[in-house]
PDB file of C-alpha atoms and ligand atoms in Angstrom:
ATOM      1  CA  MET A  28     -34.290  16.431  -3.370  1.00 71.00           C
ATOM      2  CA  ARG A  29     -37.141  17.746  -5.466  1.00 75.00           C
ATOM      3  CA  GLY A  30     -39.512  20.509  -4.290  1.00 78.00           C
ATOM      4  CA  GLN A  31     -43.277  20.183  -3.959  1.00 83.00           C
ATOM      5  CA  PRO A  32     -45.536  21.907  -6.500  1.00 82.00           C
ATOM      6  CA  THR A  33     -48.022  24.080  -4.634  1.00 83.00           C
ATOM      7  CA  SER A  34     -49.786  27.413  -4.813  1.00 84.00           C
ATOM      8  CA  ASP A  35     -49.980  30.337  -2.432  1.00 87.00           C
ATOM      9  CA  GLY A  36     -51.357  33.866  -2.321  1.00 86.00           C
ATOM     10  CA  ASP A  37     -54.123  34.164  -4.917  1.00 84.00           C
ATOM     11  CA  GLY A  38     -53.277  31.037  -6.909  1.00 86.00           C
ATOM     12  CA  VAL A  39     -49.618  31.741  -7.648  1.00 88.00           C
ATOM     13  CA  LYS A  40     -47.955  28.524  -8.809  1.00 89.00           C
ATOM     14  CA  LEU A  41     -44.667  27.780  -7.110  1.00 89.00           C
ATOM     15  CA  THR A  42     -42.355  25.031  -5.983  1.00 89.00           C
ATOM     16  CA  ARG A  43     -41.823  24.696  -2.243  1.00 90.00           C
ATOM     17  CA  VAL A  44     -38.179  23.618  -2.092  1.00 91.00           C
ATOM     18  CA  LEU A  45     -37.681  23.876   1.639  1.00 90.00           C
ATOM     19  CA  THR A  46     -40.725  22.338   3.292  1.00 89.00           C
ATOM     20  CA  GLN A  47     -41.839  22.282   6.921  1.00 90.00           C
ATOM     21  CA  PRO A  48     -40.335  18.838   7.763  1.00 90.00           C
ATOM     22  CA  LEU A  49     -36.884  20.274   6.932  1.00 94.00           C
ATOM     23  CA  GLN A  50     -37.132  23.268   9.282  1.00 96.00           C
ATOM     24  CA  LYS A  51     -35.226  21.632  12.131  1.00 95.00           C
ATOM     25  CA  ARG A  52     -32.488  20.262   9.887  1.00 95.00           C
ATOM     26  CA  LEU A  53     -32.053  23.580   8.074  1.00 97.00           C
ATOM     27  CA  ASP A  54     -32.579  25.857  11.099  1.00 98.00           C
ATOM     28  CA  PRO A  55     -32.693  28.944  10.868  1.00 98.00           C
ATOM     29  CA  PHE A  56     -34.303  28.598   7.421  1.00 98.00           C
ATOM     30  CA  LEU A  57     -38.041  27.949   7.435  1.00 98.00           C
ATOM     31  CA  MET A  58     -38.997  27.891   3.781  1.00 97.00           C
ATOM     32  CA  LEU A  59     -37.718  28.363   0.250  1.00 96.00           C
ATOM     33  CA  ASP A  60     -40.187  28.853  -2.578  1.00 95.00           C
ATOM     34  CA  ALA A  61     -39.087  28.992  -6.207  1.00 95.00           C
ATOM     35  CA  PHE A  62     -41.408  30.634  -8.710  1.00 93.00           C
ATOM     36  CA  GLY A  63     -40.970  30.866 -12.446  1.00 91.00           C
ATOM     37  CA  SER A  64     -43.492  30.997 -15.240  1.00 92.00           C
ATOM     38  CA  ASP A  65     -44.081  32.552 -18.646  1.00 93.00           C
ATOM     39  CA  ALA A  66     -47.851  32.174 -18.175  1.00 93.00           C
ATOM     40  CA  ALA A  67     -49.529  35.181 -16.573  1.00 94.00           C
ATOM     41  CA  SER A  68     -52.272  32.887 -15.240  1.00 93.00           C
ATOM     42  CA  ASP A  69     -49.635  31.307 -12.960  1.00 94.00           C
ATOM     43  CA  TYR A  70     -48.797  34.587 -11.193  1.00 93.00           C
ATOM     44  CA  ILE A  71     -51.327  37.310 -12.010  1.00 94.00           C
ATOM     45  CA  GLY A  72     -53.267  36.824  -8.755  1.00 95.00           C
ATOM     46  CA  GLY A  73     -50.165  37.775  -6.779  1.00 94.00           C
ATOM     47  CA  PHE A  74     -50.057  37.745  -2.999  1.00 95.00           C
ATOM     48  CA  PRO A  75     -52.852  40.017  -1.712  1.00 94.00           C
ATOM     49  CA  SER A  76     -52.686  41.562   1.737  1.00 95.00           C
ATOM     50  CA  HIS A  77     -51.546  39.061   4.414  1.00 96.00           C
ATOM     51  CA  PRO A  78     -49.783  39.196   7.794  1.00 97.00           C
ATOM     52  CA  HIS A  79     -46.466  37.880   9.139  1.00 97.00           C
ATOM     53  CA  ARG A  80     -44.932  37.694  12.600  1.00 98.00           C
ATOM     54  CA  GLY A  81     -41.728  36.282  14.046  1.00 98.00           C
ATOM     55  CA  PHE A  82     -39.289  35.919  11.138  1.00 98.00           C
ATOM     56  CA  GLU A  83     -37.800  37.550   8.021  1.00 98.00           C
ATOM     57  CA  THR A  84     -38.714  37.152   4.362  1.00 97.00           C
ATOM     58  CA  VAL A  85     -36.148  37.522   1.594  1.00 98.00           C
ATOM     59  CA  THR A  86     -37.471  37.946  -1.938  1.00 97.00           C
ATOM     60  CA  ILE A  87     -34.971  37.470  -4.751  1.00 97.00           C
ATOM     61  CA  MET A  88     -36.326  38.648  -8.099  1.00 97.00           C
ATOM     62  CA  LEU A  89     -34.754  37.161 -11.221  1.00 97.00           C
ATOM     63  CA  GLU A  90     -37.287  38.211 -13.854  1.00 97.00           C
ATOM     64  CA  GLY A  91     -40.456  40.272 -13.800  1.00 97.00           C
ATOM     65  CA  ARG A  92     -41.782  42.999 -11.529  1.00 96.00           C
ATOM     66  CA  MET A  93     -43.735  42.908  -8.286  1.00 96.00           C
ATOM     67  CA  ARG A  94     -45.115  45.816  -6.272  1.00 96.00           C
ATOM     68  CA  HIS A  95     -44.759  45.642  -2.482  1.00 96.00           C
ATOM     69  CA  LYS A  96     -46.968  47.600  -0.076  1.00 96.00           C
ATOM     70  CA  ASP A  97     -47.108  47.195   3.686  1.00 96.00           C
ATOM     71  CA  SER A  98     -48.812  48.389   6.847  1.00 95.00           C
ATOM     72  CA  VAL A  99     -45.720  50.346   7.903  1.00 93.00           C
ATOM     73  CA  GLY A 100     -46.231  52.561   4.840  1.00 94.00           C
ATOM     74  CA  ASN A 101     -43.459  51.160   2.667  1.00 94.00           C
ATOM     75  CA  VAL A 102     -44.002  50.889  -1.077  1.00 95.00           C
ATOM     76  CA  GLY A 103     -41.398  49.259  -3.275  1.00 94.00           C
ATOM     77  CA  LEU A 104     -40.926  47.853  -6.753  1.00 94.00           C
ATOM     78  CA  LEU A 105     -39.153  44.541  -6.992  1.00 95.00           C
ATOM     79  CA  GLU A 106     -37.455  44.468 -10.368  1.00 96.00           C
ATOM     80  CA  PRO A 107     -35.182  41.895 -12.024  1.00 97.00           C
ATOM     81  CA  GLY A 108     -31.989  41.457  -9.999  1.00 97.00           C
ATOM     82  CA  SER A 109     -33.367  43.172  -6.909  1.00 97.00           C
ATOM     83  CA  VAL A 110     -33.715  41.797  -3.399  1.00 97.00           C
ATOM     84  CA  GLN A 111     -36.250  42.677  -0.733  1.00 97.00           C
ATOM     85  CA  TRP A 112     -35.445  41.953   2.901  1.00 97.00           C
ATOM     86  CA  MET A 113     -38.426  42.272   5.221  1.00 97.00           C
ATOM     87  CA  THR A 114     -38.196  41.732   8.975  1.00 97.00           C
ATOM     88  CA  ALA A 115     -41.733  40.967  10.060  1.00 97.00           C
ATOM     89  CA  GLY A 116     -40.789  41.178  13.746  1.00 97.00           C
ATOM     90  CA  ARG A 117     -43.875  41.690  15.924  1.00 97.00           C
ATOM     91  CA  GLY A 118     -46.073  42.122  12.889  1.00 97.00           C
ATOM     92  CA  ILE A 119     -46.568  43.461   9.411  1.00 97.00           C
ATOM     93  CA  ILE A 120     -49.295  43.179   6.794  1.00 97.00           C
ATOM     94  CA  HIS A 121     -48.174  43.363   3.194  1.00 96.00           C
ATOM     95  CA  SER A 122     -49.081  42.573  -0.380  1.00 96.00           C
ATOM     96  CA  GLU A 123     -46.904  41.567  -3.305  1.00 94.00           C
ATOM     97  CA  MET A 124     -48.666  42.030  -6.623  1.00 95.00           C
ATOM     98  CA  PRO A 125     -47.358  41.559 -10.174  1.00 95.00           C
ATOM     99  CA  GLU A 126     -46.695  44.812 -11.989  1.00 94.00           C
ATOM    100  CA  GLN A 127     -46.999  43.201 -15.402  1.00 93.00           C
ATOM    101  CA  GLN A 128     -49.764  41.573 -17.441  1.00 92.00           C
ATOM    102  CA  GLU A 129     -47.531  39.255 -19.460  1.00 94.00           C
ATOM    103  CA  GLY A 130     -43.970  37.964 -19.732  1.00 94.00           C
ATOM    104  CA  ARG A 131     -41.880  35.878 -17.396  1.00 95.00           C
ATOM    105  CA  MET A 132     -41.937  36.157 -13.612  1.00 95.00           C
ATOM    106  CA  ALA A 133     -39.235  34.261 -11.731  1.00 96.00           C
ATOM    107  CA  GLY A 134     -37.465  34.329  -8.406  1.00 96.00           C
ATOM    108  CA  PHE A 135     -37.287  32.975  -4.884  1.00 97.00           C
ATOM    109  CA  GLN A 136     -38.655  33.684  -1.466  1.00 97.00           C
ATOM    110  CA  LEU A 137     -36.632  32.512   1.526  1.00 97.00           C
ATOM    111  CA  TRP A 138     -37.892  32.656   5.126  1.00 98.00           C
ATOM    112  CA  VAL A 139     -35.269  33.178   7.839  1.00 98.00           C
ATOM    113  CA  ASN A 140     -36.293  32.634  11.448  1.00 98.00           C
ATOM    114  CA  LEU A 141     -35.702  35.194  14.186  1.00 98.00           C
ATOM    115  CA  ALA A 142     -34.401  34.267  17.633  1.00 98.00           C
ATOM    116  CA  ALA A 143     -36.954  34.379  20.464  1.00 98.00           C
ATOM    117  CA  LYS A 144     -35.390  37.619  21.725  1.00 98.00           C
ATOM    118  CA  ASP A 145     -35.859  39.259  18.287  1.00 98.00           C
ATOM    119  CA  LYS A 146     -39.306  38.012  17.274  1.00 98.00           C
ATOM    120  CA  MET A 147     -41.199  40.991  18.711  1.00 98.00           C
ATOM    121  CA  GLN A 148     -38.872  43.705  17.368  1.00 97.00           C
ATOM    122  CA  PRO A 149     -40.444  46.467  15.246  1.00 96.00           C
ATOM    123  CA  PRO A 150     -41.005  45.498  11.606  1.00 97.00           C
ATOM    124  CA  ALA A 151     -38.438  46.665   9.058  1.00 95.00           C
ATOM    125  CA  TYR A 152     -38.182  46.598   5.304  1.00 94.00           C
ATOM    126  CA  ARG A 153     -35.386  47.144   2.814  1.00 95.00           C
ATOM    127  CA  ASP A 154     -35.410  47.222  -0.974  1.00 95.00           C
ATOM    128  CA  VAL A 155     -32.045  46.464  -2.520  1.00 97.00           C
ATOM    129  CA  PRO A 156     -31.821  47.572  -6.159  1.00 97.00           C
ATOM    130  CA  PRO A 157     -29.770  45.372  -8.530  1.00 97.00           C
ATOM    131  CA  ALA A 158     -26.801  47.785  -8.539  1.00 97.00           C
ATOM    132  CA  ASP A 159     -26.482  47.454  -4.756  1.00 98.00           C
ATOM    133  CA  VAL A 160     -26.005  43.676  -4.803  1.00 98.00           C
ATOM    134  CA  PRO A 161     -22.222  43.154  -5.024  1.00 98.00           C
ATOM    135  CA  VAL A 162     -21.065  40.858  -7.827  1.00 98.00           C
ATOM    136  CA  VAL A 163     -17.716  39.088  -7.658  1.00 98.00           C
ATOM    137  CA  ARG A 164     -16.424  38.021 -11.079  1.00 98.00           C
ATOM    138  CA  LEU A 165     -13.976  35.115 -11.040  1.00 97.00           C
ATOM    139  CA  ASP A 166     -11.974  33.280 -13.712  1.00 96.00           C
ATOM    140  CA  GLY A 167     -13.882  31.202 -16.230  1.00 97.00           C
ATOM    141  CA  GLY A 168     -17.005  33.355 -16.160  1.00 98.00           C
ATOM    142  CA  VAL A 169     -17.980  32.414 -12.620  1.00 98.00           C
ATOM    143  CA  GLN A 170     -20.068  35.180 -11.039  1.00 98.00           C
ATOM    144  CA  VAL A 171     -21.166  35.371  -7.437  1.00 98.00           C
ATOM    145  CA  ARG A 172     -23.878  37.790  -6.324  1.00 98.00           C
ATOM    146  CA  VAL A 173     -23.397  38.324  -2.602  1.00 98.00           C
ATOM    147  CA  ILE A 174     -26.976  38.886  -1.435  1.00 98.00           C
ATOM    148  CA  ALA A 175     -26.326  38.354   2.279  1.00 98.00           C
ATOM    149  CA  GLY A 176     -23.325  37.657   4.472  1.00 98.00           C
ATOM    150  CA  THR A 177     -19.692  37.807   3.453  1.00 97.00           C
ATOM    151  CA  ALA A 178     -17.975  35.784   0.736  1.00 95.00           C
ATOM    152  CA  LEU A 179     -14.651  36.155  -1.062  1.00 95.00           C
ATOM    153  CA  GLY A 180     -13.874  39.114   1.190  1.00 95.00           C
ATOM    154  CA  VAL A 181     -16.961  40.963  -0.024  1.00 97.00           C
ATOM    155  CA  THR A 182     -19.740  42.015   2.323  1.00 98.00           C
ATOM    156  CA  GLY A 183     -23.151  41.416   0.808  1.00 97.00           C
ATOM    157  CA  ALA A 184     -26.115  43.701   0.376  1.00 96.00           C
ATOM    158  CA  VAL A 185     -27.521  42.593   3.724  1.00 97.00           C
ATOM    159  CA  THR A 186     -25.879  41.352   6.915  1.00 97.00           C
ATOM    160  CA  ARG A 187     -27.891  40.113   9.860  1.00 97.00           C
ATOM    161  CA  PRO A 188     -26.872  39.294  13.419  1.00 96.00           C
ATOM    162  CA  THR A 189     -27.549  36.003  15.247  1.00 98.00           C
ATOM    163  CA  THR A 190     -28.537  33.856  12.243  1.00 98.00           C
ATOM    164  CA  GLU A 191     -25.648  35.264  10.143  1.00 98.00           C
ATOM    165  CA  PRO A 192     -27.295  34.256   6.871  1.00 98.00           C
ATOM    166  CA  LEU A 193     -25.117  33.725   3.802  1.00 98.00           C
ATOM    167  CA  VAL A 194     -27.067  33.903   0.532  1.00 98.00           C
ATOM    168  CA  LEU A 195     -25.123  33.621  -2.716  1.00 98.00           C
ATOM    169  CA  ASP A 196     -26.551  33.516  -6.243  1.00 98.00           C
ATOM    170  CA  ILE A 197     -23.873  31.873  -8.373  1.00 98.00           C
ATOM    171  CA  VAL A 198     -23.466  31.698 -12.153  1.00 98.00           C
ATOM    172  CA  LEU A 199     -21.392  28.608 -12.881  1.00 98.00           C
ATOM    173  CA  PRO A 200     -20.464  27.926 -16.518  1.00 98.00           C
ATOM    174  CA  ALA A 201     -19.908  24.321 -17.652  1.00 97.00           C
ATOM    175  CA  GLY A 202     -16.628  22.857 -16.385  1.00 96.00           C
ATOM    176  CA  GLN A 203     -16.054  25.592 -13.822  1.00 97.00           C
ATOM    177  CA  SER A 204     -15.934  25.193 -10.086  1.00 96.00           C
ATOM    178  CA  PHE A 205     -16.512  27.396  -7.063  1.00 96.00           C
ATOM    179  CA  ASP A 206     -15.426  26.903  -3.467  1.00 94.00           C
ATOM    180  CA  ALA A 207     -17.241  28.580  -0.617  1.00 93.00           C
ATOM    181  CA  LEU A 208     -16.173  28.695   2.996  1.00 91.00           C
ATOM    182  CA  LEU A 209     -18.994  27.909   5.381  1.00 91.00           C
ATOM    183  CA  PRO A 210     -18.655  28.191   9.146  1.00 89.00           C
ATOM    184  CA  ALA A 211     -18.574  24.691  10.685  1.00 87.00           C
ATOM    185  CA  GLY A 212     -21.857  23.945  12.411  1.00 89.00           C
ATOM    186  CA  HIS A 213     -23.900  26.300  10.239  1.00 94.00           C
ATOM    187  CA  ASN A 214     -26.711  24.617   8.335  1.00 95.00           C
ATOM    188  CA  ALA A 215     -26.523  24.963   4.564  1.00 94.00           C
ATOM    189  CA  PHE A 216     -28.213  23.941   1.367  1.00 94.00           C
ATOM    190  CA  ALA A 217     -27.742  24.533  -2.345  1.00 94.00           C
ATOM    191  CA  TYR A 218     -30.533  24.838  -4.904  1.00 96.00           C
ATOM    192  CA  VAL A 219     -29.502  24.207  -8.508  1.00 96.00           C
ATOM    193  CA  TYR A 220     -31.494  25.995 -11.195  1.00 96.00           C
ATOM    194  CA  GLY A 221     -31.106  27.418 -14.675  1.00 94.00           C
ATOM    195  CA  GLY A 222     -31.089  24.004 -16.332  1.00 92.00           C
ATOM    196  CA  GLY A 223     -27.633  22.931 -15.200  1.00 93.00           C
ATOM    197  CA  VAL A 224     -26.197  19.930 -13.402  1.00 93.00           C
ATOM    198  CA  VAL A 225     -23.755  20.473 -10.546  1.00 94.00           C
ATOM    199  CA  THR A 226     -21.614  18.154  -8.454  1.00 94.00           C
ATOM    200  CA  ILE A 227     -21.749  19.394  -4.889  1.00 92.00           C
ATOM    201  CA  GLY A 228     -19.183  18.300  -2.350  1.00 84.00           C
ATOM    202  CA  ALA A 229     -19.197  18.996   1.380  1.00 68.00           C
ATOM    203  CA  GLY A 230     -17.654  16.049   3.156  1.00 61.00           C
ATOM    204  CA  SER A 231     -18.809  13.807   0.280  1.00 68.00           C
ATOM    205  CA  SER A 232     -20.052  14.563  -3.239  1.00 81.00           C
ATOM    206  CA  SER A 233     -23.361  14.214  -4.973  1.00 88.00           C
ATOM    207  CA  ARG A 234     -24.607  15.070  -8.463  1.00 92.00           C
ATOM    208  CA  VAL A 235     -27.524  17.473  -8.340  1.00 93.00           C
ATOM    209  CA  GLU A 236     -29.798  18.172 -11.299  1.00 93.00           C
ATOM    210  CA  SER A 237     -31.607  21.416 -12.022  1.00 94.00           C
ATOM    211  CA  GLU A 238     -34.491  22.324  -9.733  1.00 93.00           C
ATOM    212  CA  ARG A 239     -33.175  20.065  -6.992  1.00 93.00           C
ATOM    213  CA  MET A 240     -31.905  20.987  -3.558  1.00 92.00           C
ATOM    214  CA  ALA A 241     -28.922  19.430  -1.823  1.00 92.00           C
ATOM    215  CA  ILE A 242     -28.646  19.633   1.953  1.00 92.00           C
ATOM    216  CA  LEU A 243     -25.002  20.063   2.908  1.00 90.00           C
ATOM    217  CA  LYS A 244     -23.386  18.180   5.759  1.00 85.00           C
ATOM    218  CA  ASN A 245     -23.134  20.158   8.986  1.00 82.00           C
ATOM    219  CA  ASP A 246     -20.489  18.031  10.683  1.00 80.00           C
ATOM    220  CA  ALA A 247     -18.064  19.904  12.942  1.00 77.00           C
ATOM    221  CA  ASP A 248     -15.206  19.295  10.496  1.00 78.00           C
ATOM    222  CA  VAL A 249     -17.012  20.466   7.340  1.00 76.00           C
ATOM    223  CA  ASP A 250     -16.031  24.074   6.733  1.00 82.00           C
ATOM    224  CA  GLY A 251     -16.860  24.580   3.087  1.00 88.00           C
ATOM    225  CA  VAL A 252     -18.404  23.337  -0.118  1.00 92.00           C
ATOM    226  CA  ARG A 253     -17.186  22.832  -3.677  1.00 94.00           C
ATOM    227  CA  LEU A 254     -19.533  23.259  -6.617  1.00 95.00           C
ATOM    228  CA  ILE A 255     -18.491  21.840 -10.009  1.00 96.00           C
ATOM    229  CA  ALA A 256     -20.734  22.535 -13.022  1.00 97.00           C
ATOM    230  CA  GLU A 257     -21.257  19.749 -15.531  1.00 96.00           C
ATOM    231  CA  THR A 258     -23.340  22.077 -17.724  1.00 97.00           C
ATOM    232  CA  ASP A 259     -24.057  25.817 -17.417  1.00 97.00           C
ATOM    233  CA  ALA A 260     -25.878  26.261 -14.133  1.00 97.00           C
ATOM    234  CA  ARG A 261     -27.065  28.695 -11.528  1.00 97.00           C
ATOM    235  CA  VAL A 262     -26.880  27.825  -7.847  1.00 97.00           C
ATOM    236  CA  LEU A 263     -28.482  29.506  -4.864  1.00 98.00           C
ATOM    237  CA  LEU A 264     -26.222  28.724  -1.897  1.00 97.00           C
ATOM    238  CA  VAL A 265     -27.693  29.417   1.531  1.00 97.00           C
ATOM    239  CA  ALA A 266     -26.138  28.940   4.990  1.00 97.00           C
ATOM    240  CA  GLY A 267     -26.825  30.206   8.487  1.00 97.00           C
ATOM    241  CA  ALA A 268     -26.296  29.706  12.206  1.00 97.00           C
ATOM    242  CA  PRO A 269     -28.926  27.479  13.808  1.00 97.00           C
ATOM    243  CA  LEU A 270     -31.048  28.990  16.585  1.00 98.00           C
ATOM    244  CA  ASN A 271     -31.765  25.660  18.308  1.00 98.00           C
ATOM    245  CA  GLU A 272     -35.091  26.936  19.638  1.00 98.00           C
ATOM    246  CA  PRO A 273     -38.553  25.362  19.384  1.00 98.00           C
ATOM    247  CA  ILE A 274     -40.376  26.235  16.143  1.00 98.00           C
ATOM    248  CA  ALA A 275     -44.150  26.756  16.212  1.00 97.00           C
ATOM    249  CA  GLN A 276     -45.605  27.700  12.812  1.00 97.00           C
ATOM    250  CA  HIS A 277     -49.150  28.510  11.862  1.00 96.00           C
ATOM    251  CA  GLY A 278     -49.158  29.750   8.256  1.00 94.00           C
ATOM    252  CA  PRO A 279     -47.527  33.198   8.193  1.00 96.00           C
ATOM    253  CA  PHE A 280     -46.743  33.236  11.928  1.00 98.00           C
ATOM    254  CA  VAL A 281     -43.595  31.550  13.256  1.00 98.00           C
ATOM    255  CA  MET A 282     -43.082  31.646  17.011  1.00 98.00           C
ATOM    256  CA  ASN A 283     -41.616  29.391  19.725  1.00 98.00           C
ATOM    257  CA  SER A 284     -44.818  28.083  21.334  1.00 98.00           C
ATOM    258  CA  THR A 285     -48.480  27.375  20.627  1.00 97.00           C
ATOM    259  CA  ALA A 286     -49.469  30.054  23.137  1.00 98.00           C
ATOM    260  CA  GLU A 287     -47.481  32.645  21.157  1.00 98.00           C
ATOM    261  CA  ILE A 288     -49.183  31.474  17.940  1.00 97.00           C
ATOM    262  CA  HIS A 289     -52.621  31.912  19.560  1.00 97.00           C
ATOM    263  CA  GLN A 290     -51.528  35.401  20.617  1.00 98.00           C
ATOM    264  CA  ALA A 291     -50.384  36.212  17.057  1.00 97.00           C
ATOM    265  CA  VAL A 292     -53.737  35.109  15.600  1.00 97.00           C
ATOM    266  CA  ALA A 293     -55.634  37.106  18.250  1.00 97.00           C
ATOM    267  CA  ASP A 294     -53.472  40.190  17.642  1.00 97.00           C
ATOM    268  CA  PHE A 295     -54.050  39.894  13.892  1.00 96.00           C
ATOM    269  CA  GLN A 296     -57.819  39.518  14.350  1.00 95.00           C
ATOM    270  CA  ARG A 297     -58.024  42.663  16.470  1.00 95.00           C
ATOM    271  CA  GLY A 298     -55.960  44.599  13.939  1.00 93.00           C
ATOM    272  CA  ALA A 299     -52.830  44.928  16.057  1.00 92.00           C
ATOM    273  CA  LEU A 300     -50.448  43.679  13.353  1.00 90.00           C
ATOM    274  CA  ALA A 301     -51.152  46.653  11.118  1.00 82.00           C
ATOM    275  CA  ALA A 302     -50.001  49.164  13.702  1.00 65.00           C
TER     276      ALA A 302
HETATM  277 MN1   MN B   2     -45.640  37.615   2.540  1.00 75.55          MN
END
């Protein structure tokens, strides 16, 4: 499955890999954007000040630098290899602006939903520097960065309750394979990037080209996935426990009902999300 070219923020070009029609199937994940460009004109506008409520944003920087500022008073620099985990909770206003005039900017932003009981929790923010993202090195040059969750007996940089997200960034050299255990019933997808081609098997197998996403089967008897690289590839593997709650989204607000969305807009307009 190919993503949709789009732009967001102040004209930042990106590919929306996980789009709104997939939110139910990939519950608790709401969105995955991939960005990557050598042209400053594609990213220089950045993401000026904007609000969020009701979910978490995970920014995975591969190349380039972005400066984060938010209404809670946090300031952070996202550098290559770093991860930023922001829990919008009841509300936060933030900006993400490039801290470079030229060169390549590349990475991902993943949105993870919060359960109804957690949507109005206080906002929180964590910067994870590259050295704090555990890397598991396996035979054949396979490397697994454990961004969230637990894999291969290693606890990742971030663990979260309820949705139990697993986020792995995998380097898979040609001819090598990697097996990941995934809890049965969790929803999962894999995004292949870095120019490679990967055969992905979970129940059955399919050949996935670079910059394509594969949605993994979530049958009760599927408890893992095998990735086999045809050529050198990178794979972002994402899994989590579904919330099975109604999803109401209006732009940067994700709640359970239209009434809660109206409340979020009203709260934003009267300045209550910046508090
Ligand atoms: Mn944002």
